[in-house]
Coordinates of C-alpha atoms and ligand atoms in Angstrom, one line a residue:
M1 CA -2.9 23.5 10.3
E2 CA -2.9 27.2 9.8
Y3 CA 0.3 29.0 10.3
K4 CA 0.5 32.8 11.6
S5 CA 2.5 33.5 8.3
Y6 CA 3.4 31.6 5.2
T7 CA 6.8 31.8 3.4
S8 CA 6.9 32.6 -0.3
F9 CA 7.9 30.0 -3.1
D10 CA 11.5 29.7 -3.6
P11 CA 12.8 31.9 -6.2
N12 CA 14.1 28.8 -8.1
F13 CA 10.5 27.3 -8.0
L14 CA 9.7 25.8 -11.5
W15 CA 6.5 27.1 -12.7
G16 CA 5.5 25.0 -15.5
A17 CA 3.0 23.0 -17.7
G18 CA 3.0 19.7 -19.4
T19 CA 1.8 17.6 -22.2
A20 CA 2.4 14.0 -23.5
S21 CA 3.7 13.0 -27.1
F22 CA 0.7 11.1 -28.2
Q23 CA -1.9 13.6 -27.0
V24 CA -0.1 16.6 -28.5
E25 CA 2.2 15.8 -31.3
G26 CA 0.1 14.2 -34.0
A27 CA 2.3 13.1 -37.0
A28 CA 1.4 9.5 -35.7
K29 CA 3.0 8.0 -38.8
E30 CA 5.4 10.6 -40.2
D31 CA 9.2 10.6 -40.4
G32 CA 9.6 7.0 -39.6
K33 CA 7.7 6.8 -36.3
G34 CA 6.7 3.3 -35.5
L35 CA 3.2 2.2 -34.2
S36 CA 2.5 2.4 -30.4
V37 CA -0.2 0.7 -28.5
I38 CA -2.2 3.8 -28.6
D39 CA -2.1 4.0 -32.4
M40 CA -3.6 0.5 -32.3
I41 CA -6.8 1.6 -30.1
K42 CA -9.9 1.5 -32.4
K43 CA -11.3 4.6 -33.5
N44 CA -14.2 5.5 -31.0
P45 CA -17.0 6.7 -33.0
T46 CA -17.8 9.6 -30.6
I47 CA -14.3 10.8 -30.0
T48 CA -11.2 11.5 -32.1
D49 CA -8.1 9.5 -32.3
F50 CA -4.6 10.7 -31.6
S51 CA -3.3 10.8 -35.2
I52 CA -3.4 14.6 -35.6
A53 CA -3.9 15.5 -32.0
S54 CA -2.7 19.3 -31.6
D55 CA -0.4 19.1 -34.6
H56 CA 2.6 20.2 -32.2
Y57 CA 4.9 18.1 -34.3
H58 CA 4.6 20.6 -37.1
R59 CA 4.4 23.7 -34.9
V60 CA 7.2 23.3 -32.4
E61 CA 8.6 26.8 -32.8
E62 CA 5.2 28.5 -32.5
D63 CA 4.2 26.6 -29.3
V64 CA 7.7 27.1 -27.6
A65 CA 7.2 30.9 -28.3
L66 CA 3.9 30.7 -26.5
M67 CA 5.4 29.0 -23.5
A68 CA 8.1 31.8 -23.3
E69 CA 5.3 34.4 -23.5
L70 CA 3.5 32.6 -20.7
G71 CA 6.7 32.5 -18.7
L72 CA 7.0 29.0 -18.3
K73 CA 10.3 28.1 -16.3
V74 CA 9.8 24.4 -17.1
Y75 CA 8.0 22.4 -19.9
R76 CA 7.1 18.7 -19.3
F77 CA 6.9 16.7 -22.4
S78 CA 7.2 12.9 -23.1
I79 CA 9.4 11.3 -25.9
A80 CA 7.6 9.0 -28.1
W81 CA 9.7 5.8 -27.9
T82 CA 8.5 4.9 -31.5
R83 CA 9.9 8.1 -32.9
I84 CA 13.4 7.1 -31.4
F85 CA 13.2 3.4 -31.9
P86 CA 10.3 2.6 -34.4
N87 CA 10.3 -1.1 -33.3
G88 CA 11.0 -0.4 -29.5
N89 CA 14.6 -1.7 -30.0
G90 CA 17.0 -2.1 -32.9
E91 CA 17.5 0.6 -35.3
V92 CA 17.4 4.3 -34.4
N93 CA 15.2 6.6 -36.4
E94 CA 17.3 9.8 -36.8
K95 CA 14.5 12.0 -37.8
G96 CA 12.9 11.3 -34.5
V97 CA 15.9 12.0 -32.7
A98 CA 16.3 15.3 -34.5
F99 CA 12.6 16.5 -33.6
Y100 CA 13.5 16.3 -29.8
N101 CA 16.7 18.0 -30.4
R102 CA 14.9 20.7 -32.0
L103 CA 12.4 21.0 -29.3
I104 CA 15.0 20.9 -26.4
D105 CA 17.3 23.5 -28.2
E106 CA 14.3 25.6 -28.6
L107 CA 13.3 25.4 -24.9
I108 CA 16.8 26.2 -23.7
K109 CA 16.8 29.1 -26.0
H110 CA 14.0 30.5 -24.2
N111 CA 15.4 29.7 -20.8
I112 CA 12.7 27.0 -20.3
E113 CA 14.0 23.9 -18.4
P114 CA 12.7 20.5 -20.1
L115 CA 11.4 18.0 -17.9
V116 CA 11.3 14.7 -19.9
T117 CA 8.9 11.8 -19.4
I118 CA 10.8 8.8 -21.0
Y119 CA 7.6 6.8 -21.6
H120 CA 4.1 8.2 -21.0
F121 CA 1.5 5.4 -22.3
D122 CA 2.6 5.0 -25.9
Y123 CA 4.3 1.7 -25.6
P124 CA 6.0 0.3 -29.0
Q125 CA 3.5 -2.1 -30.5
S126 CA 6.3 -3.9 -32.0
L127 CA 7.5 -5.2 -28.6
V128 CA 4.0 -6.4 -27.9
E129 CA 4.4 -8.4 -31.0
Q130 CA 7.9 -9.4 -30.5
Y131 CA 7.6 -11.1 -27.1
G132 CA 4.4 -9.9 -25.5
G133 CA 5.5 -6.4 -24.2
W134 CA 5.7 -5.6 -20.4
V135 CA 4.4 -9.1 -19.4
S136 CA 7.6 -10.6 -20.6
R137 CA 10.9 -10.2 -18.8
K138 CA 12.6 -9.3 -22.1
S139 CA 10.8 -5.8 -21.8
I140 CA 13.2 -4.7 -19.0
E141 CA 16.4 -4.6 -21.1
D142 CA 14.7 -2.9 -24.0
Y143 CA 13.3 -0.1 -21.7
R144 CA 16.8 0.3 -20.1
A145 CA 18.6 0.7 -23.4
Y146 CA 16.0 3.1 -24.5
A147 CA 16.3 5.2 -21.5
E148 CA 20.3 4.9 -21.7
F149 CA 20.1 6.2 -25.3
L150 CA 17.9 9.3 -24.1
F151 CA 20.5 10.0 -21.2
K152 CA 23.3 9.9 -23.8
T153 CA 21.6 11.9 -26.5
Y154 CA 19.8 14.6 -24.5
G155 CA 21.2 14.4 -21.2
D156 CA 23.6 17.4 -21.9
R157 CA 20.6 19.6 -21.7
V158 CA 18.0 17.6 -19.7
K159 CA 18.3 17.7 -16.0
Y160 CA 15.1 16.3 -15.0
W161 CA 13.8 12.9 -16.0
L162 CA 10.5 11.0 -15.3
T163 CA 11.0 7.2 -15.9
I164 CA 7.3 5.8 -16.4
N165 CA 4.0 7.8 -16.2
E166 CA 1.4 6.5 -14.2
Q167 CA 2.5 2.9 -14.0
D168 CA -0.5 2.0 -11.7
H169 CA -2.8 3.0 -14.7
V170 CA -0.9 1.3 -17.3
V171 CA -0.9 -2.1 -15.5
R172 CA -4.5 -1.9 -15.0
I173 CA -5.7 -0.8 -18.4
P174 CA -5.2 -3.8 -20.7
S175 CA -5.2 -1.7 -24.1
R176 CA -2.1 0.3 -22.7
L177 CA -0.2 -2.9 -22.3
G178 CA -1.2 -4.1 -25.7
L179 CA -3.4 -7.1 -24.1
T180 CA -6.4 -8.4 -26.0
G181 CA -9.1 -10.6 -24.8
D182 CA -11.6 -10.0 -22.1
N183 CA -10.7 -12.2 -19.1
H184 CA -10.6 -9.5 -16.3
Y185 CA -8.9 -11.5 -13.7
E186 CA -6.2 -12.9 -16.1
Q187 CA -5.5 -9.3 -17.3
L188 CA -5.2 -8.1 -13.6
R189 CA -2.8 -11.1 -12.9
L190 CA -0.5 -10.2 -16.0
G191 CA -0.9 -6.7 -14.9
Y192 CA 0.9 -7.4 -11.7
Q193 CA 3.7 -9.3 -13.7
A194 CA 4.1 -6.3 -16.1
N195 CA 4.2 -4.0 -13.0
H196 CA 7.1 -5.9 -11.5
H197 CA 9.0 -5.6 -14.8
M198 CA 8.4 -2.1 -14.8
C199 CA 9.8 -1.7 -11.4
V200 CA 13.0 -3.6 -12.2
A201 CA 13.2 -1.6 -15.6
T202 CA 12.8 1.7 -13.5
A203 CA 15.6 0.7 -10.9
L204 CA 18.0 -0.3 -14.0
A205 CA 17.4 3.0 -15.7
I206 CA 18.2 4.8 -12.5
K207 CA 21.3 2.7 -12.2
T208 CA 22.2 3.5 -15.7
F209 CA 21.6 7.2 -14.8
H210 CA 24.1 7.2 -12.1
D211 CA 26.5 4.8 -13.9
L212 CA 26.8 7.5 -16.6
G213 CA 27.3 10.3 -14.0
M214 CA 24.3 12.2 -15.1
E215 CA 23.4 15.4 -13.3
G216 CA 20.0 16.0 -12.1
K217 CA 17.0 14.2 -10.7
I218 CA 15.0 11.1 -11.9
G219 CA 11.9 9.2 -10.6
P220 CA 8.6 8.0 -11.7
A221 CA 5.6 10.3 -12.5
I222 CA 2.8 8.7 -10.3
S223 CA -0.9 8.9 -10.0
Y224 CA -1.3 9.3 -6.2
S225 CA -4.3 10.7 -4.6
I226 CA -5.3 10.8 -1.0
I227 CA -8.1 8.5 -0.1
H228 CA -10.4 9.7 2.5
P229 CA -12.7 7.3 4.8
A230 CA -16.5 7.9 3.9
S231 CA -17.2 8.3 7.7
S232 CA -15.4 8.1 11.0
H233 CA -16.5 4.5 11.4
P234 CA -13.4 2.4 12.0
D235 CA -14.4 -0.1 9.2
D236 CA -14.2 2.8 6.7
I237 CA -11.0 4.0 8.2
L238 CA -9.6 0.7 7.6
A239 CA -11.1 0.6 4.1
S240 CA -9.4 3.9 3.3
K241 CA -6.0 2.7 4.6
D242 CA -6.3 -0.4 2.4
A243 CA -7.4 1.5 -0.7
M244 CA -4.2 3.6 -0.1
L245 CA -2.2 0.4 -0.1
I246 CA -3.8 -1.1 -3.2
K247 CA -3.9 1.9 -5.2
N248 CA -1.0 3.9 -4.3
N249 CA 1.5 2.7 -1.5
Y250 CA 2.2 -0.9 -2.8
L251 CA 4.0 0.7 -5.8
M252 CA 5.8 3.3 -3.9
D253 CA 7.0 0.8 -1.5
L254 CA 8.4 -1.0 -4.5
H255 CA 10.1 2.0 -6.2
C256 CA 11.4 3.5 -3.0
Y257 CA 12.1 0.4 -0.6
G258 CA 12.2 -2.6 -3.0
E259 CA 9.6 -4.3 -1.1
Y260 CA 6.1 -5.9 -1.2
S261 CA 4.9 -5.2 2.2
P262 CA 3.5 -8.2 4.1
R263 CA -0.1 -6.9 3.9
F264 CA 0.2 -6.6 0.1
Q265 CA 1.9 -9.9 -0.3
R266 CA -1.2 -11.5 1.4
Y267 CA -3.5 -9.4 -0.8
L268 CA -1.8 -10.9 -3.9
E269 CA -1.6 -14.5 -2.7
D270 CA -5.3 -14.4 -1.9
R271 CA -6.1 -13.5 -5.5
N272 CA -3.2 -15.6 -7.2
F273 CA -1.8 -12.3 -8.4
T274 CA 1.7 -12.8 -7.0
P275 CA 4.1 -12.1 -9.8
T276 CA 7.3 -14.2 -10.5
I277 CA 10.2 -12.3 -8.8
E278 CA 13.7 -13.3 -9.7
D279 CA 16.7 -13.3 -7.1
G280 CA 18.2 -9.8 -7.0
D281 CA 15.0 -7.9 -8.3
L282 CA 14.1 -6.4 -4.8
A283 CA 17.5 -5.7 -4.0
L284 CA 18.1 -3.8 -7.2
M285 CA 15.1 -1.7 -6.6
K286 CA 16.2 -1.0 -3.0
Q287 CA 19.8 -0.1 -4.2
Y288 CA 18.5 2.4 -6.9
P289 CA 15.3 4.1 -5.7
P290 CA 14.2 7.6 -7.3
T291 CA 15.8 10.8 -6.6
M292 CA 12.6 12.6 -7.0
L293 CA 8.9 11.8 -7.2
G294 CA 6.5 13.2 -9.9
V295 CA 3.1 13.5 -8.7
N296 CA -0.1 13.6 -10.8
Y297 CA -3.1 14.7 -8.9
Y298 CA -6.7 15.6 -10.2
F299 CA -8.9 14.5 -7.4
S300 CA -9.4 12.5 -4.3
E301 CA -11.6 9.6 -3.3
A302 CA -13.7 8.6 -0.5
V303 CA -14.3 4.9 0.3
R304 CA -16.4 2.8 2.7
A305 CA -15.9 -0.7 3.9
F306 CA -17.2 -3.4 1.4
P307 CA -17.4 -6.7 3.5
A308 CA -17.1 -9.9 1.4
T309 CA -20.5 -11.9 1.3
E310 CA -21.6 -15.2 -0.5
E311 CA -22.7 -13.1 -3.4
F312 CA -19.3 -11.1 -3.4
P313 CA -16.8 -13.2 -2.0
I314 CA -13.0 -12.1 -1.5
G315 CA -11.5 -11.4 -4.9
Y316 CA -14.6 -9.9 -6.4
Q317 CA -13.8 -6.8 -8.3
K318 CA -16.3 -4.6 -9.9
K319 CA -15.0 -4.4 -13.4
A320 CA -14.0 -1.0 -14.0
L321 CA -11.2 1.0 -15.9
L322 CA -9.6 1.6 -12.4
P323 CA -10.4 0.0 -8.8
E324 CA -13.7 1.0 -7.7
A325 CA -15.0 -1.8 -5.6
E326 CA -13.5 -4.9 -4.1
A327 CA -15.1 -7.4 -2.0
G328 CA -13.4 -7.5 1.6
V329 CA -11.7 -4.3 0.9
F330 CA -13.4 -1.1 0.0
E331 CA -15.9 0.6 -2.4
V332 CA -15.5 4.2 -3.7
V333 CA -18.5 6.4 -2.8
K334 CA -19.3 9.8 -3.6
N335 CA -18.1 12.6 -1.2
E336 CA -20.8 14.9 -0.5
N337 CA -18.3 17.6 0.8
L338 CA -16.9 18.2 -2.7
A339 CA -18.1 19.5 -6.0
A340 CA -17.0 17.4 -9.1
T341 CA -16.0 18.3 -12.8
D342 CA -18.4 17.5 -15.7
W343 CA -16.6 14.1 -15.8
G344 CA -17.3 13.5 -12.0
W345 CA -13.9 14.1 -10.7
E346 CA -14.0 15.5 -7.2
I347 CA -12.3 18.6 -6.7
D348 CA -10.4 18.7 -3.5
P349 CA -7.3 21.2 -3.2
V350 CA -6.9 20.2 0.4
G351 CA -6.5 16.7 -0.9
L352 CA -3.4 17.7 -2.8
R353 CA -1.9 19.1 0.6
L354 CA -2.6 15.8 2.1
T355 CA -1.3 13.8 -0.7
L356 CA 2.0 15.7 -0.6
N357 CA 2.3 15.3 3.1
E358 CA 1.6 11.6 2.9
L359 CA 4.4 11.1 0.3
H360 CA 6.8 13.3 2.3
D361 CA 6.1 11.4 5.7
R362 CA 6.4 8.0 3.8
Y363 CA 9.1 8.5 1.2
N364 CA 10.8 11.8 2.1
L365 CA 11.8 12.5 -1.5
P366 CA 11.8 16.0 -3.3
I367 CA 8.4 16.1 -5.2
F368 CA 7.5 17.6 -8.8
I369 CA 4.0 18.0 -9.3
T370 CA 4.0 16.8 -12.8
E371 CA 0.1 17.1 -13.5
N372 CA -2.8 19.0 -12.0
G373 CA -5.7 20.5 -13.8
I374 CA -9.3 20.7 -14.8
G375 CA -10.6 19.2 -17.9
A376 CA -13.6 21.2 -19.2
Y377 CA -16.0 21.9 -22.1
D378 CA -14.3 25.4 -23.0
K379 CA -16.2 27.6 -25.3
L380 CA -14.6 29.8 -27.9
E381 CA -16.7 33.1 -28.0
E382 CA -16.6 35.9 -30.4
E383 CA -13.3 37.8 -30.6
D384 CA -11.4 34.9 -29.7
I385 CA -12.3 34.9 -25.9
I386 CA -12.3 31.8 -23.9
Q387 CA -13.7 32.7 -20.4
D388 CA -12.3 29.7 -18.4
D389 CA -12.7 31.2 -14.8
Y390 CA -13.5 27.5 -13.5
R391 CA -9.7 26.8 -14.5
I392 CA -8.4 29.7 -12.9
S393 CA -10.1 29.0 -9.8
Y394 CA -9.2 25.2 -9.7
L395 CA -5.6 26.0 -10.2
K396 CA -5.3 28.8 -7.8
E397 CA -7.0 26.7 -5.1
H398 CA -4.6 23.8 -5.6
M399 CA -1.5 26.0 -5.8
K400 CA -2.5 27.4 -2.5
Q401 CA -2.5 24.2 -1.0
V402 CA 1.0 23.5 -2.6
K403 CA 2.3 26.7 -0.8
A404 CA 0.6 25.3 2.5
A405 CA 2.4 21.9 1.9
I406 CA 5.7 23.7 1.4
N407 CA 5.2 25.4 4.8
D408 CA 4.4 22.1 6.3
G409 CA 8.0 21.0 5.2
V410 CA 7.5 19.1 2.0
T411 CA 10.2 19.7 -0.6
V412 CA 8.3 20.8 -3.8
L413 CA 10.7 21.4 -6.8
G414 CA 8.0 22.6 -9.3
Y415 CA 4.6 22.5 -10.4
C416 CA 3.5 21.6 -14.0
A417 CA -0.3 22.3 -14.6
W418 CA -2.0 19.9 -17.0
S419 CA -1.8 20.9 -19.7
F420 CA 0.0 23.8 -21.4
I421 CA -2.2 23.5 -24.5
D422 CA -5.3 21.8 -25.4
I423 CA -4.5 18.1 -26.0
V424 CA -6.6 15.3 -26.8
S425 CA -7.7 13.9 -23.6
G426 CA -6.9 10.4 -22.8
R427 CA -10.2 9.2 -22.5
N428 CA -12.5 12.0 -23.7
G429 CA -11.2 13.2 -27.0
M430 CA -11.0 16.8 -27.8
E431 CA -14.2 17.9 -26.0
K432 CA -12.5 17.7 -22.6
R433 CA -9.8 20.4 -22.7
Y434 CA -7.1 21.1 -20.2
G435 CA -4.9 23.9 -21.7
F436 CA -3.9 27.5 -21.2
V437 CA -4.1 27.7 -25.0
Y438 CA -6.9 26.8 -27.0
V439 CA -6.5 24.7 -30.3
N440 CA -9.1 25.6 -32.9
R441 CA -10.4 22.0 -33.7
E442 CA -13.3 19.9 -32.6
D443 CA -13.3 16.1 -32.4
F444 CA -13.8 15.6 -36.2
D445 CA -13.6 19.2 -37.5
L446 CA -10.1 20.3 -37.7
K447 CA -10.7 23.9 -38.5
D448 CA -7.6 25.8 -38.7
M449 CA -5.9 24.5 -35.6
R450 CA -5.2 28.1 -34.5
R451 CA -3.7 28.7 -31.2
I452 CA -5.6 31.3 -29.0
K453 CA -4.7 32.3 -25.4
K454 CA -7.5 31.7 -22.7
E455 CA -8.1 33.8 -19.8
S456 CA -6.2 31.3 -17.7
F457 CA -3.1 32.1 -19.8
H458 CA -3.1 35.7 -18.9
W459 CA -3.7 34.7 -15.0
Y460 CA -0.9 32.2 -15.0
Q461 CA 1.5 34.6 -16.7
K462 CA 0.9 37.0 -14.0
L463 CA 1.2 34.6 -11.3
I464 CA 4.5 33.3 -12.6
A465 CA 5.8 36.6 -12.9
S466 CA 5.2 37.3 -9.2
N467 CA 6.6 34.0 -8.3
G468 CA 3.3 32.9 -6.8
E469 CA 2.7 36.1 -4.6
D470 CA -0.4 36.7 -6.5
L471 CA -2.4 33.8 -5.3
Ligands
BG6_501 C1 -3.4 11.3 -16.5 C2 -2.5 11.2 -17.8 O1 -3.9 10.2 -16.3 O2 -4.5 11.9 -16.6 C3 -2.8 12.2 -18.9 O3 -1.0 11.2 -17.4 C4 -4.2 12.4 -19.0 O4 -2.2 11.7 -20.0 C5 -4.7 13.1 -17.7 O5 -4.5 13.3 -20.1 C6 -6.1 13.4 -17.8 O6 -6.9 12.2 -18.1 P1 -8.1 12.4 -19.3 O7 -8.3 11.0 -19.8 O8 -9.0 13.3 -18.8 O9 -7.0 13.1 -20.4

């Protein structure tokens, strides 16, 4: 719907940008930090690992000064669990605690609100070795205790908390759970068990948050993108609704309502994926839902129906990092209406408005956009110029849709572009860059790690200064 006029962004709207510990910090083995599952991933010969990343660990003051110059109102970062508890539980590492105190104090000094992700992919390897990690029920209490420690240590200054980043991805990517072997279906089954434990752990962390009388808001950072039907054929429309359930809503139903919907229960049963659920688990989730939702949005998808056949019976899944085709349910297809990034992610700003409305209609919670941005091969030209107009246009078009969604009635607390500074991409190393600030390194050539402002930095700076009026 178009409106005759659009109201502006709220004066308290939190304009921001984000990063994640393992992608930005480096210092992977310094000052007592323990190993995480990310540190265990074997070096891919074509891209870099995360050991040095953007060297933020050694450049906190310089980086926060750049955030202040950009005008950020909020900075989203994650805490590396293994800097605080090198073994995931047990002894505290004071140097790790001090590092985040320094970062938070520096942010506060510059009037930048910290938005903390408690755990963003870098699960302690020691917990995998102690009891199998998230697939074991023991994981629940260790996560809760870690969250409690963070609330007590940083809660006097941090008001916005994200519990787990992209849980749906973690449970489907075996290396992020610390799983080995190559039995795809067994890993999916274990993934659903891990997923259940993460939901219980999230509810307990939220309970602890309330029990401690913490101020502020808390919720998961979810990867949630609208899924379009490939055509107006009713079978494709049904496929898109099923895909929304299997990729997005099953998890939100658990977090927000403490329930496995009847349709999703049938889906799990048919595949022998039903997790062990203990008495009281669902009631606990229902009692302690999130008080806000973090949403990571990069692209939308289109799907068509994929009828099961003898060759592809129910249960068949195309082996892919994230679900792409599943017999009897859906198959992801190219959306001819949309352009894509160099990595094939289809650019769909209106999809963000649809996503926000869908979440609002189903769950009615305030939303923080916790990630949105474009990964690109940025080029450093002479005189330190990085002409990233494609990033400006991507962000601008998406922000216009955020404004439209706010006008639709969705409560959006803030917007964190991904990412503040160039970081090592989760899947594509340093060649795929996201930041407003360029880091002068390549995958295997560290150069001088200098920070250089891109064109998008100047654009975002003006936009924040005008509180979004310049869109
Ligand atoms: C999200 C993650 O899935 O996507 C980020 O939360 C990640 O950590 C981002 O960087 C983009 O993915 P990638 O693989 O391009 O870095």
